[in-house]
CSV table of C-alpha atoms and ligand atoms in Angstrom, one decimal:
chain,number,residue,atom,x,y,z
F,26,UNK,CA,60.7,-44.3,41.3
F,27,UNK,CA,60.7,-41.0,43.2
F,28,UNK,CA,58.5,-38.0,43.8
F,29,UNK,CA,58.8,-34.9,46.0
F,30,UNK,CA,60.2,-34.9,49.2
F,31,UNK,CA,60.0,-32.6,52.0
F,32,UNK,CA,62.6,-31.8,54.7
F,33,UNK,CA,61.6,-31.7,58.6
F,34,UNK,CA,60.8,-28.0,58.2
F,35,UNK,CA,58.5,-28.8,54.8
F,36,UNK,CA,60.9,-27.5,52.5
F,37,UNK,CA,60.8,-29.5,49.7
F,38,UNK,CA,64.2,-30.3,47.0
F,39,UNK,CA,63.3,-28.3,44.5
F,40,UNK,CA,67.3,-26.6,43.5
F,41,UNK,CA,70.2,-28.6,42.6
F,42,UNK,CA,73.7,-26.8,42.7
F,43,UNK,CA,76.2,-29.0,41.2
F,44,UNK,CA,80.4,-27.7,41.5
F,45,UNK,CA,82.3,-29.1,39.0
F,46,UNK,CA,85.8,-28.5,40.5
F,47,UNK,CA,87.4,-26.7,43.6
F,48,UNK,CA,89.8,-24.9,41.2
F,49,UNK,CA,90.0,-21.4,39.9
F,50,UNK,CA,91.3,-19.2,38.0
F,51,UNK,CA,91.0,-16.2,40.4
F,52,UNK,CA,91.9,-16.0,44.3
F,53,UNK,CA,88.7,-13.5,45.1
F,54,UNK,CA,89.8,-12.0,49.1
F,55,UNK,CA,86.2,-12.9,49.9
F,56,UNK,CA,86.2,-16.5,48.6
F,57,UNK,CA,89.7,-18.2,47.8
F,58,UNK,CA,92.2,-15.6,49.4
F,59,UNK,CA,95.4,-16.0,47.7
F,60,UNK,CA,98.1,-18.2,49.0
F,61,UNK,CA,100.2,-15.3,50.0
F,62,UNK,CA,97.4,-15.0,53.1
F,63,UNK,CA,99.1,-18.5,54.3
F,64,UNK,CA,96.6,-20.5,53.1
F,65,UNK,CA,97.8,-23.7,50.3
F,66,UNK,CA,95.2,-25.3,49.0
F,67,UNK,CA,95.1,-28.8,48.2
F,68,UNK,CA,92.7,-29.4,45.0
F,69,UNK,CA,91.2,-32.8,44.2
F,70,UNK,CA,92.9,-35.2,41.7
F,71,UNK,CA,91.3,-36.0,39.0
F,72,UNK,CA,90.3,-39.4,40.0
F,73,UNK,CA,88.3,-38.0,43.2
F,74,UNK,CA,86.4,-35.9,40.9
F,75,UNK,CA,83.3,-37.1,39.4
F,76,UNK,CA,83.0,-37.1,35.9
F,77,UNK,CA,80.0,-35.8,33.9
F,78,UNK,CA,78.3,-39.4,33.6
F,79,UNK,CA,78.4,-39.7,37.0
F,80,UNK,CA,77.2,-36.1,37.4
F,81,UNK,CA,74.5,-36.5,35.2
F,82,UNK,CA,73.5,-39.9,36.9
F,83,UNK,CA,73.3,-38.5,40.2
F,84,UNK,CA,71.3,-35.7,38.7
F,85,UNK,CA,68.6,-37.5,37.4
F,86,UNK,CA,68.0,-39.4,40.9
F,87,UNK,CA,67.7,-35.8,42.1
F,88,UNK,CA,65.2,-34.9,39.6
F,89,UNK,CA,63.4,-38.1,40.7
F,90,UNK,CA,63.4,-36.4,44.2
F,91,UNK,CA,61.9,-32.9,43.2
F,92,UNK,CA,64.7,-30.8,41.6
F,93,UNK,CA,63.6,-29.0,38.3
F,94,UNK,CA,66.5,-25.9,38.9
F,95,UNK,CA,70.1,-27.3,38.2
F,96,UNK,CA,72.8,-24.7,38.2
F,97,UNK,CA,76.8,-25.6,37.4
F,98,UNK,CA,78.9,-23.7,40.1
F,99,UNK,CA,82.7,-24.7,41.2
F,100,UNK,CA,85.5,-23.3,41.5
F,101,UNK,CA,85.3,-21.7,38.3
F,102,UNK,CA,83.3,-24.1,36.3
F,103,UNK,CA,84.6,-22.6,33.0
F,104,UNK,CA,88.7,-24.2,33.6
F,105,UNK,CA,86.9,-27.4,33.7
F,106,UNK,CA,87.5,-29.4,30.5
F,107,UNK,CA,85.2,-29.6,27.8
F,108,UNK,CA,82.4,-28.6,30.6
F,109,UNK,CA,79.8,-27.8,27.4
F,110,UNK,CA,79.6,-31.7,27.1
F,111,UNK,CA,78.4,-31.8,30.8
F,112,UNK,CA,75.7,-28.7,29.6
F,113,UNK,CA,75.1,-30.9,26.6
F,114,UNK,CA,73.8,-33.8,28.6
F,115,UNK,CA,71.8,-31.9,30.9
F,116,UNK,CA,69.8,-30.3,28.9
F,117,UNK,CA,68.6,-33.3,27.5
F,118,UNK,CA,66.8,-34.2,30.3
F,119,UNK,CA,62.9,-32.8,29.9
F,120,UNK,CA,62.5,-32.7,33.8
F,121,UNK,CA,64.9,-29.4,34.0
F,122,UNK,CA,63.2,-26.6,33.5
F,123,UNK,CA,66.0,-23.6,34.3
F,124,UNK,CA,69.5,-24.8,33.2
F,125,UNK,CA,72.0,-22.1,34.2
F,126,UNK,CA,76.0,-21.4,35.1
F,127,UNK,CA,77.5,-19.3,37.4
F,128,UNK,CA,81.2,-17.7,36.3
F,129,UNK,CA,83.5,-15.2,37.1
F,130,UNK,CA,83.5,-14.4,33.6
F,131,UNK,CA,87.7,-14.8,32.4
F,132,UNK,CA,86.9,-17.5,30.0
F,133,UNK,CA,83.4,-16.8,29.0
F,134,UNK,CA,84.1,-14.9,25.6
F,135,UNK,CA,85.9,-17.7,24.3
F,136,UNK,CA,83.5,-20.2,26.2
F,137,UNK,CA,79.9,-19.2,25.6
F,138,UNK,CA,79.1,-20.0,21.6
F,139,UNK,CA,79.9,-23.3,22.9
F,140,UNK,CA,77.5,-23.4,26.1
F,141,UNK,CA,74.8,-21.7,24.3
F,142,UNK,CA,75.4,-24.4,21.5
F,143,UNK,CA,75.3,-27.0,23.9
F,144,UNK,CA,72.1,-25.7,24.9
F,145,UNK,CA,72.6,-23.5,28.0
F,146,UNK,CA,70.1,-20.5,27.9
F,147,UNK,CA,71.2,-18.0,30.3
F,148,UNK,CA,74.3,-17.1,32.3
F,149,UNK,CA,75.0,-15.5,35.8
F,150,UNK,CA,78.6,-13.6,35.6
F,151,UNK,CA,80.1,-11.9,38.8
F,152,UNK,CA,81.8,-8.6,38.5
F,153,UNK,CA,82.5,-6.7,42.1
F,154,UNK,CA,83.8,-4.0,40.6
F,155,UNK,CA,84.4,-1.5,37.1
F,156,UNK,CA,87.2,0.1,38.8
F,157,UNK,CA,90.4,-1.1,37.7
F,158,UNK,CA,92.6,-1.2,40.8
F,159,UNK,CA,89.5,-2.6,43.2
F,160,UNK,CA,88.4,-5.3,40.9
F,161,UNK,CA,92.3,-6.7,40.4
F,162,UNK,CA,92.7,-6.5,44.4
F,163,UNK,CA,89.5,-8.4,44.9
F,164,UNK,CA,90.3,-10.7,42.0
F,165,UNK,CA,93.6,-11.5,43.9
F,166,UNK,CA,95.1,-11.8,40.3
F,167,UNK,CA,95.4,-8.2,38.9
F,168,UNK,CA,92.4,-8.9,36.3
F,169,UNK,CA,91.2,-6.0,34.9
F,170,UNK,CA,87.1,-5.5,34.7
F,171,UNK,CA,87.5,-5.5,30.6
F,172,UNK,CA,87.6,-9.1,30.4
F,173,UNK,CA,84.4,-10.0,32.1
F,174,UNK,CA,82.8,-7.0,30.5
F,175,UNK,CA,83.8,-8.9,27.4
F,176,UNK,CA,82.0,-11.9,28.3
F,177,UNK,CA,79.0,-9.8,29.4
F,178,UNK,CA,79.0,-8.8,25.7
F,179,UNK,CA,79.7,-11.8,24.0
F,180,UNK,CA,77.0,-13.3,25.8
F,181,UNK,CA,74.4,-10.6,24.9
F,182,UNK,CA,75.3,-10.7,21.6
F,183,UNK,CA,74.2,-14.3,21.0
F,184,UNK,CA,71.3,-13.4,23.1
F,185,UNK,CA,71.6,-15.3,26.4
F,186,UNK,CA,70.3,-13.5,29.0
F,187,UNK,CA,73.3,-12.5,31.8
F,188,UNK,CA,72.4,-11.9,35.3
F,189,UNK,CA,75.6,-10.1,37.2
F,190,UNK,CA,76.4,-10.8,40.9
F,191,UNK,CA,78.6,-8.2,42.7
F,192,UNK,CA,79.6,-9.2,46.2
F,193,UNK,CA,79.7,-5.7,48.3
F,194,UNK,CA,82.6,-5.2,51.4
F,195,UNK,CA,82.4,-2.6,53.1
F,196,UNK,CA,85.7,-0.3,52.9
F,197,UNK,CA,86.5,-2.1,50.0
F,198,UNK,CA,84.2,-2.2,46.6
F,199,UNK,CA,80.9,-0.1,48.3
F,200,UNK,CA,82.0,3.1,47.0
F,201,UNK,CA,81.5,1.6,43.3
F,202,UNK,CA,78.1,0.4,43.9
F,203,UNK,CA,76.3,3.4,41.8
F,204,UNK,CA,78.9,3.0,38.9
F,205,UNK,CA,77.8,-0.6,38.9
F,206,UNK,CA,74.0,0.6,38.5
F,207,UNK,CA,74.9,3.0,35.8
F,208,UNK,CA,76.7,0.9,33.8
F,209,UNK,CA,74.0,-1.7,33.6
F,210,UNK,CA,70.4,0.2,34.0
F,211,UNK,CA,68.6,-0.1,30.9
F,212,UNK,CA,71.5,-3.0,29.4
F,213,UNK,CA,68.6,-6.1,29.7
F,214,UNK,CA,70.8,-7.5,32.5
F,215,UNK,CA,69.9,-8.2,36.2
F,216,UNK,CA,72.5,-6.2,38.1
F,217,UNK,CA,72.0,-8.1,41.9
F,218,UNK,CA,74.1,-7.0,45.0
F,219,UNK,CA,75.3,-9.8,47.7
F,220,UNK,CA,76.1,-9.0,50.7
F,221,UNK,CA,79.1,-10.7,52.2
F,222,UNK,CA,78.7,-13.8,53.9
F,223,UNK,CA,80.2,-15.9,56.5
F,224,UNK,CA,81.0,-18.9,54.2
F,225,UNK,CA,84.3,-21.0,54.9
F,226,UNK,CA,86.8,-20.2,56.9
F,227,UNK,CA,89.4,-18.6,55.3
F,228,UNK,CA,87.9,-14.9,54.2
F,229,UNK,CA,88.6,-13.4,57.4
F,230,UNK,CA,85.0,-12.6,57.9
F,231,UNK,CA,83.5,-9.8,59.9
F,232,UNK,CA,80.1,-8.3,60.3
F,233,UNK,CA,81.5,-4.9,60.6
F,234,UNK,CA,82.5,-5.8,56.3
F,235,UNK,CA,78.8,-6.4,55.3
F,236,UNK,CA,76.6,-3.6,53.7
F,237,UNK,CA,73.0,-4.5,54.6
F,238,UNK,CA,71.2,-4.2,51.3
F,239,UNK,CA,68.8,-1.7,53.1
F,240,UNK,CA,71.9,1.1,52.9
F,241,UNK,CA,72.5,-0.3,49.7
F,242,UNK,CA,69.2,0.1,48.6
F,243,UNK,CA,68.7,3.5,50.0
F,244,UNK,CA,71.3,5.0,48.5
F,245,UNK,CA,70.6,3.5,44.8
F,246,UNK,CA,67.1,5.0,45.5
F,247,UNK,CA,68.4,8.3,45.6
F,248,UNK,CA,69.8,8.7,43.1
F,249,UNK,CA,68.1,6.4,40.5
F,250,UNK,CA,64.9,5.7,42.1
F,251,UNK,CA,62.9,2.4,42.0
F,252,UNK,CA,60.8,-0.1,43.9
F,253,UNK,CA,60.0,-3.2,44.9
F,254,UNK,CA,58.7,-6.1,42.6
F,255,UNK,CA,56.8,-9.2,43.7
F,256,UNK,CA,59.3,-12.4,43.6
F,257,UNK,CA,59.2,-14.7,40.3
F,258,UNK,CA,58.6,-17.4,42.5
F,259,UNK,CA,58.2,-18.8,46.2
F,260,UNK,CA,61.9,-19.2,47.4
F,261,UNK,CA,63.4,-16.8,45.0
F,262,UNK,CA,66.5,-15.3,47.0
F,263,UNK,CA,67.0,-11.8,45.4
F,264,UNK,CA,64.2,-9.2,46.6
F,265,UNK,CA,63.8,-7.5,43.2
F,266,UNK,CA,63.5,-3.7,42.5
F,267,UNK,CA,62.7,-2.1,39.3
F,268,UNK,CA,63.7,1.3,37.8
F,269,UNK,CA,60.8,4.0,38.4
F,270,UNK,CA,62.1,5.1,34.7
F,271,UNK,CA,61.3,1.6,32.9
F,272,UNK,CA,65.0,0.6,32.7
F,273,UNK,CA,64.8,-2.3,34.2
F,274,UNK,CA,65.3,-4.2,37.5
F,275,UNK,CA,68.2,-5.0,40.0
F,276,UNK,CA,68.7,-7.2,43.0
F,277,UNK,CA,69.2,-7.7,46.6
F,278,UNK,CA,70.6,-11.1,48.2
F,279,UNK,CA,70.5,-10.3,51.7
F,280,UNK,CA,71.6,-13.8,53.8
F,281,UNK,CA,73.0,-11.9,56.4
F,282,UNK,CA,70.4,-9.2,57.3
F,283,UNK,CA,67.4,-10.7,55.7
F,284,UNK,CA,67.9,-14.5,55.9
F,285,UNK,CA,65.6,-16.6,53.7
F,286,UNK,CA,66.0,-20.4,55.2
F,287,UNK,CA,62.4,-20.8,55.9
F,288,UNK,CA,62.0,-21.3,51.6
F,289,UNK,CA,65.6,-22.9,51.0
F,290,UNK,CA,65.0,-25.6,48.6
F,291,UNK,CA,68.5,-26.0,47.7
F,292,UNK,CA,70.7,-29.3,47.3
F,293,UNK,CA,74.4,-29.0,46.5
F,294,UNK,CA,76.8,-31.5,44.9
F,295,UNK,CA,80.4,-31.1,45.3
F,296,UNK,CA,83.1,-32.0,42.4
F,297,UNK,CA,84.0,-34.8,44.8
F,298,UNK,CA,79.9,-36.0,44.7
F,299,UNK,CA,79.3,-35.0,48.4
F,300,UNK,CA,76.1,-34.2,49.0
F,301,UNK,CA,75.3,-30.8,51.6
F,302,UNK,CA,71.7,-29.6,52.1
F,303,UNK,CA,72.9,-26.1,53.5
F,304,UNK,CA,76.0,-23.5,52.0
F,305,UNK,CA,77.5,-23.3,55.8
F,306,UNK,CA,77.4,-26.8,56.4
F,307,UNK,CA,80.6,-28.5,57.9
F,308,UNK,CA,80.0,-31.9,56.2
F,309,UNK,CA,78.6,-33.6,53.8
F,310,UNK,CA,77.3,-37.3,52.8
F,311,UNK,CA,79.6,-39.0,50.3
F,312,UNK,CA,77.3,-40.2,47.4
F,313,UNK,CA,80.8,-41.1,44.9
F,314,UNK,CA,82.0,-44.2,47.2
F,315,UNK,CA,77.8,-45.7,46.7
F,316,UNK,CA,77.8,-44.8,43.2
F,317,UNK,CA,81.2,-46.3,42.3
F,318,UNK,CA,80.8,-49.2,44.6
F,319,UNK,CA,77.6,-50.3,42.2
F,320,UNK,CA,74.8,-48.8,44.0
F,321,UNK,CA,71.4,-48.8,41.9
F,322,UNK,CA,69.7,-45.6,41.4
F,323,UNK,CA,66.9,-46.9,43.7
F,324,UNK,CA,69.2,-47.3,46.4
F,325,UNK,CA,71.0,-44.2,45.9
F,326,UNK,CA,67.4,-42.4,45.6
F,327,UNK,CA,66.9,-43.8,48.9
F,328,UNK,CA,70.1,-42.4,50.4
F,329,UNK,CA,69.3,-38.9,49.2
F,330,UNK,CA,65.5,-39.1,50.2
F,331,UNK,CA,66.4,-40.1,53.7
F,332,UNK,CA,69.3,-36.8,54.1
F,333,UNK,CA,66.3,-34.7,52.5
F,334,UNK,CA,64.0,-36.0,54.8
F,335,UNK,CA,65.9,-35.6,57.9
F,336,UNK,CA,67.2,-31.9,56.9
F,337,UNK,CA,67.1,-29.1,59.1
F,338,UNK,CA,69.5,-26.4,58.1
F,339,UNK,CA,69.3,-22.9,58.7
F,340,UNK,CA,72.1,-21.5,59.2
F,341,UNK,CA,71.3,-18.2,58.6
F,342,UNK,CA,68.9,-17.5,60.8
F,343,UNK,CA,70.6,-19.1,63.7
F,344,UNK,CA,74.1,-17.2,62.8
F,345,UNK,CA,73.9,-15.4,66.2
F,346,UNK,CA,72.5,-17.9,68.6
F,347,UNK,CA,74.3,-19.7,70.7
F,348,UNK,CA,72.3,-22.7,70.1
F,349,UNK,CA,73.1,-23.1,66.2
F,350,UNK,CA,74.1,-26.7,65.4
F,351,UNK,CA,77.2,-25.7,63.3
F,352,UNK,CA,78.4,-22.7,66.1
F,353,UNK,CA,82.3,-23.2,65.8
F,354,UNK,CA,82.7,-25.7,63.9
F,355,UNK,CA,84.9,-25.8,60.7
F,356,UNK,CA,82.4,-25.0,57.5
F,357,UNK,CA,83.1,-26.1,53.9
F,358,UNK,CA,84.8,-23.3,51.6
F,359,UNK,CA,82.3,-21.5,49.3
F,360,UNK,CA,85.0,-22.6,46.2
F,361,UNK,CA,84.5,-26.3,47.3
F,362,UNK,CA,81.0,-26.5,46.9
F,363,UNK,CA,79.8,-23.5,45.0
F,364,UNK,CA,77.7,-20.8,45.2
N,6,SAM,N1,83.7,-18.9,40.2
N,6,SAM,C1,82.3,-18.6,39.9
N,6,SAM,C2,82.0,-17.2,40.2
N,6,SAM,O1,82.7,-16.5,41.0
N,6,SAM,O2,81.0,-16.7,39.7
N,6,SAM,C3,81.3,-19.5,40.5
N,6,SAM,C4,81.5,-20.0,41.9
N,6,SAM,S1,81.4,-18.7,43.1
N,6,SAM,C5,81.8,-19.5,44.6
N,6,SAM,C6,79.7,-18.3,43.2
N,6,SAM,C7,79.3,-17.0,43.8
N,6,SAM,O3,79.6,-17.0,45.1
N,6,SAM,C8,79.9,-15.8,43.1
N,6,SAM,O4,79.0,-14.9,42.6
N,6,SAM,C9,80.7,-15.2,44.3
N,6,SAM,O5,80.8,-13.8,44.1
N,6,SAM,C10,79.9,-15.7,45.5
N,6,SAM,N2,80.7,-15.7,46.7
N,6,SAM,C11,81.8,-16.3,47.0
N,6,SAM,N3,82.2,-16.0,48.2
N,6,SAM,C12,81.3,-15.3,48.8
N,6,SAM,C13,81.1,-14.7,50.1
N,6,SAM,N4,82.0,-14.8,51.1
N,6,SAM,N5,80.0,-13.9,50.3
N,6,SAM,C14,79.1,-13.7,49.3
N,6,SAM,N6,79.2,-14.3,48.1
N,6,SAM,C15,80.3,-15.0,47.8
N,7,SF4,FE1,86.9,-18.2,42.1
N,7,SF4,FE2,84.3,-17.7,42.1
N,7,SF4,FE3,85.6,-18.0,44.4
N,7,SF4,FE4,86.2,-15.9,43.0
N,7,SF4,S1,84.2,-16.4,43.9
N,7,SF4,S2,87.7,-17.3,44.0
N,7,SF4,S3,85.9,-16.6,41.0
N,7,SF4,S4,85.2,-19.6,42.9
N,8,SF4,FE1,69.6,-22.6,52.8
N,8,SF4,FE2,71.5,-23.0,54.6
N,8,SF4,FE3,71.5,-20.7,53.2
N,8,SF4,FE4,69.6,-21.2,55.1
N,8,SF4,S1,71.8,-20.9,55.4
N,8,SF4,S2,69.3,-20.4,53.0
N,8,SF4,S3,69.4,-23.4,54.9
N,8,SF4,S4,71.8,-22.8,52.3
């Protein structure tokens, strides 16, 4: 029915990132700032949501298209119901070959014998901070570290490898950015710093805030020294580093300083099944209203081909110029379509 399809820049769909739901259970500043910064959010009913069988449909036409990666984002994918059954279902299907979920970690101790049951095999947590007063100011819900630590644990102890994402602000967590090192060198898990982006509109964002992972990099290296690793695979977006000592390896996602549009291969679904080919995009194509309306998967296929085939997003490198498509224009929030 399908094959691979390339965009205008020869990118082909290789990445699916699938949100379950714009809620949360945190209000992270850098994300979903809490409603005492003015702004109410208005989540989706459950109606306008799609449910997994329509998620899992709509996945398979991607896969059709190219996609092999599929990783469940939101929102915080954990506070949707029963969302093992949706990890159930997709990791039936033979085509995907990396299955994956990203969380901030709250409900993951209580959560993961079920995904790993379900058949999930690995796990990306984010964790911006070990100190207590930092983490529960960039939580925007008082959370201490201990419970995502928790899940970091209860995940390695079933043996699912964890990969941990800690967004750096300048002024704000970069002072904790060697205790974050320490505490996970030689743990088996891929520590990876990201440097704050421009997504949405509601973080307040300023480049003055971002940390280029050079600094970042340069100070880890003094004091626990490593160096660069060749990528797993074309398109992969952290630059790895590994530990001179043998303890392992840590990571740099650097779409601010070092943008990596030229290899993006990424689709994204959101919980309402609008379809967006780039993270700063300020709309997306409404596949729910075809599905529902009793489009066949060879007409939906055709839909998705002809978005892919048309794409040119690159947001990233065009941040500064004047001529970018998107300059000034409202994007979609990183909690509505995922990360
Ligand atoms: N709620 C889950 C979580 O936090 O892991 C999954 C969704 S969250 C939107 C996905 C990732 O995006 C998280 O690692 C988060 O830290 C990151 N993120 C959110 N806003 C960001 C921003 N402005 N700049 C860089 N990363 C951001
Ligand atoms: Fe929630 Fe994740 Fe956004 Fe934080 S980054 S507010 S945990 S969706
Ligand atoms: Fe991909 Fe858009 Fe990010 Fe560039 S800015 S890497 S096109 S999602």
């Amino acid at each position: 029915m399908g094959n691979q399809v390339n965009d205008l820049l020869g990118r082909p769909l290789r990445d699916l990132r699938i949100s379950v739901t714009d809620r949360c259970n945190f209000r992270c500043t850098y994300c979903m700032p809490s409603e005492i910064f003015g702004e109410k959010y208005h989540f989706l009913n459950r109606e306008e949501v799609l449910s997994y069988e329509e998620i899992k449909r709509l996945t398979e036409i991607f896969i059709h298209l190219g996609v092999r990666k599929v990783r469940i984002t939101g929102g915080e994918p954990l506070v949707r119901r029963d969302i093992d059954k949706l990890i159930a279902q997709l990791s039936n299907i033979e085509e995907i070959e990396d299955l994956t979920l990203t969380t901030n970690g709250y409900l993951l101790a209580e959560q993961v014998e079920k995904l790993q049951k379900a058949g999930l095999r690995r796990i990306t947590v984010s964790l911006d901070s070990l100190d207590e007063d930092i983490f529960a100011k960039m939580n925007g819900k008082g959370y201490k570290p201990d419970v995502v630590l928790n899940g970091i644990k209860a995940a390695e102890d079933l043996g699912l490898p964890v990969k941990v994402n800690a967004v750096i602000e300048r002024g704000v967590n970069d002072n904790g950015v060697l205790d974050l090192v320490k505490y996970f060198k030689g743990s088996g898990h891929i520590l990876r710093f990201i440097e704050f982006m421009d997504v949405g509109n509601v973080n307040g964002w300023a480049r003055d805030q971002v940390v280029p992972s050079k600094e970042l990099c340069e100070s880890i290296n003094k004091i626990f020294p490593i160096e660069p690793v060749d990528a797993n695979y074309v398109g992969e977006v952290a630059e790895r580093w590994k530990f001179l000592d043998g303890d392992g390896e840590i990571g740099f996602i650097s779409s601010i300083t070092q943008p990596f549009c030229q290899s993006c291969t990424r689709a994204r679904l959101s919980p309402e099944g609008f379809f967006f080919t780039c993270l700063f995009a300020n709309s997306g194509i409404d596949l729910k209203t075809p599905l529902r309306a009793g489009e066949s998967n060879t007409e939906l296929l055709t839909r998705i081909r002809n978005i892919w085939e048309n794409r040119t997003d690159r947001y990233s490198e065009l941040r500064n110029s004047p001529n970018s498509p998107t300059a000034g224009q409202r994007k979609i929030e990183m909690f509505q379509i995922g990360g």
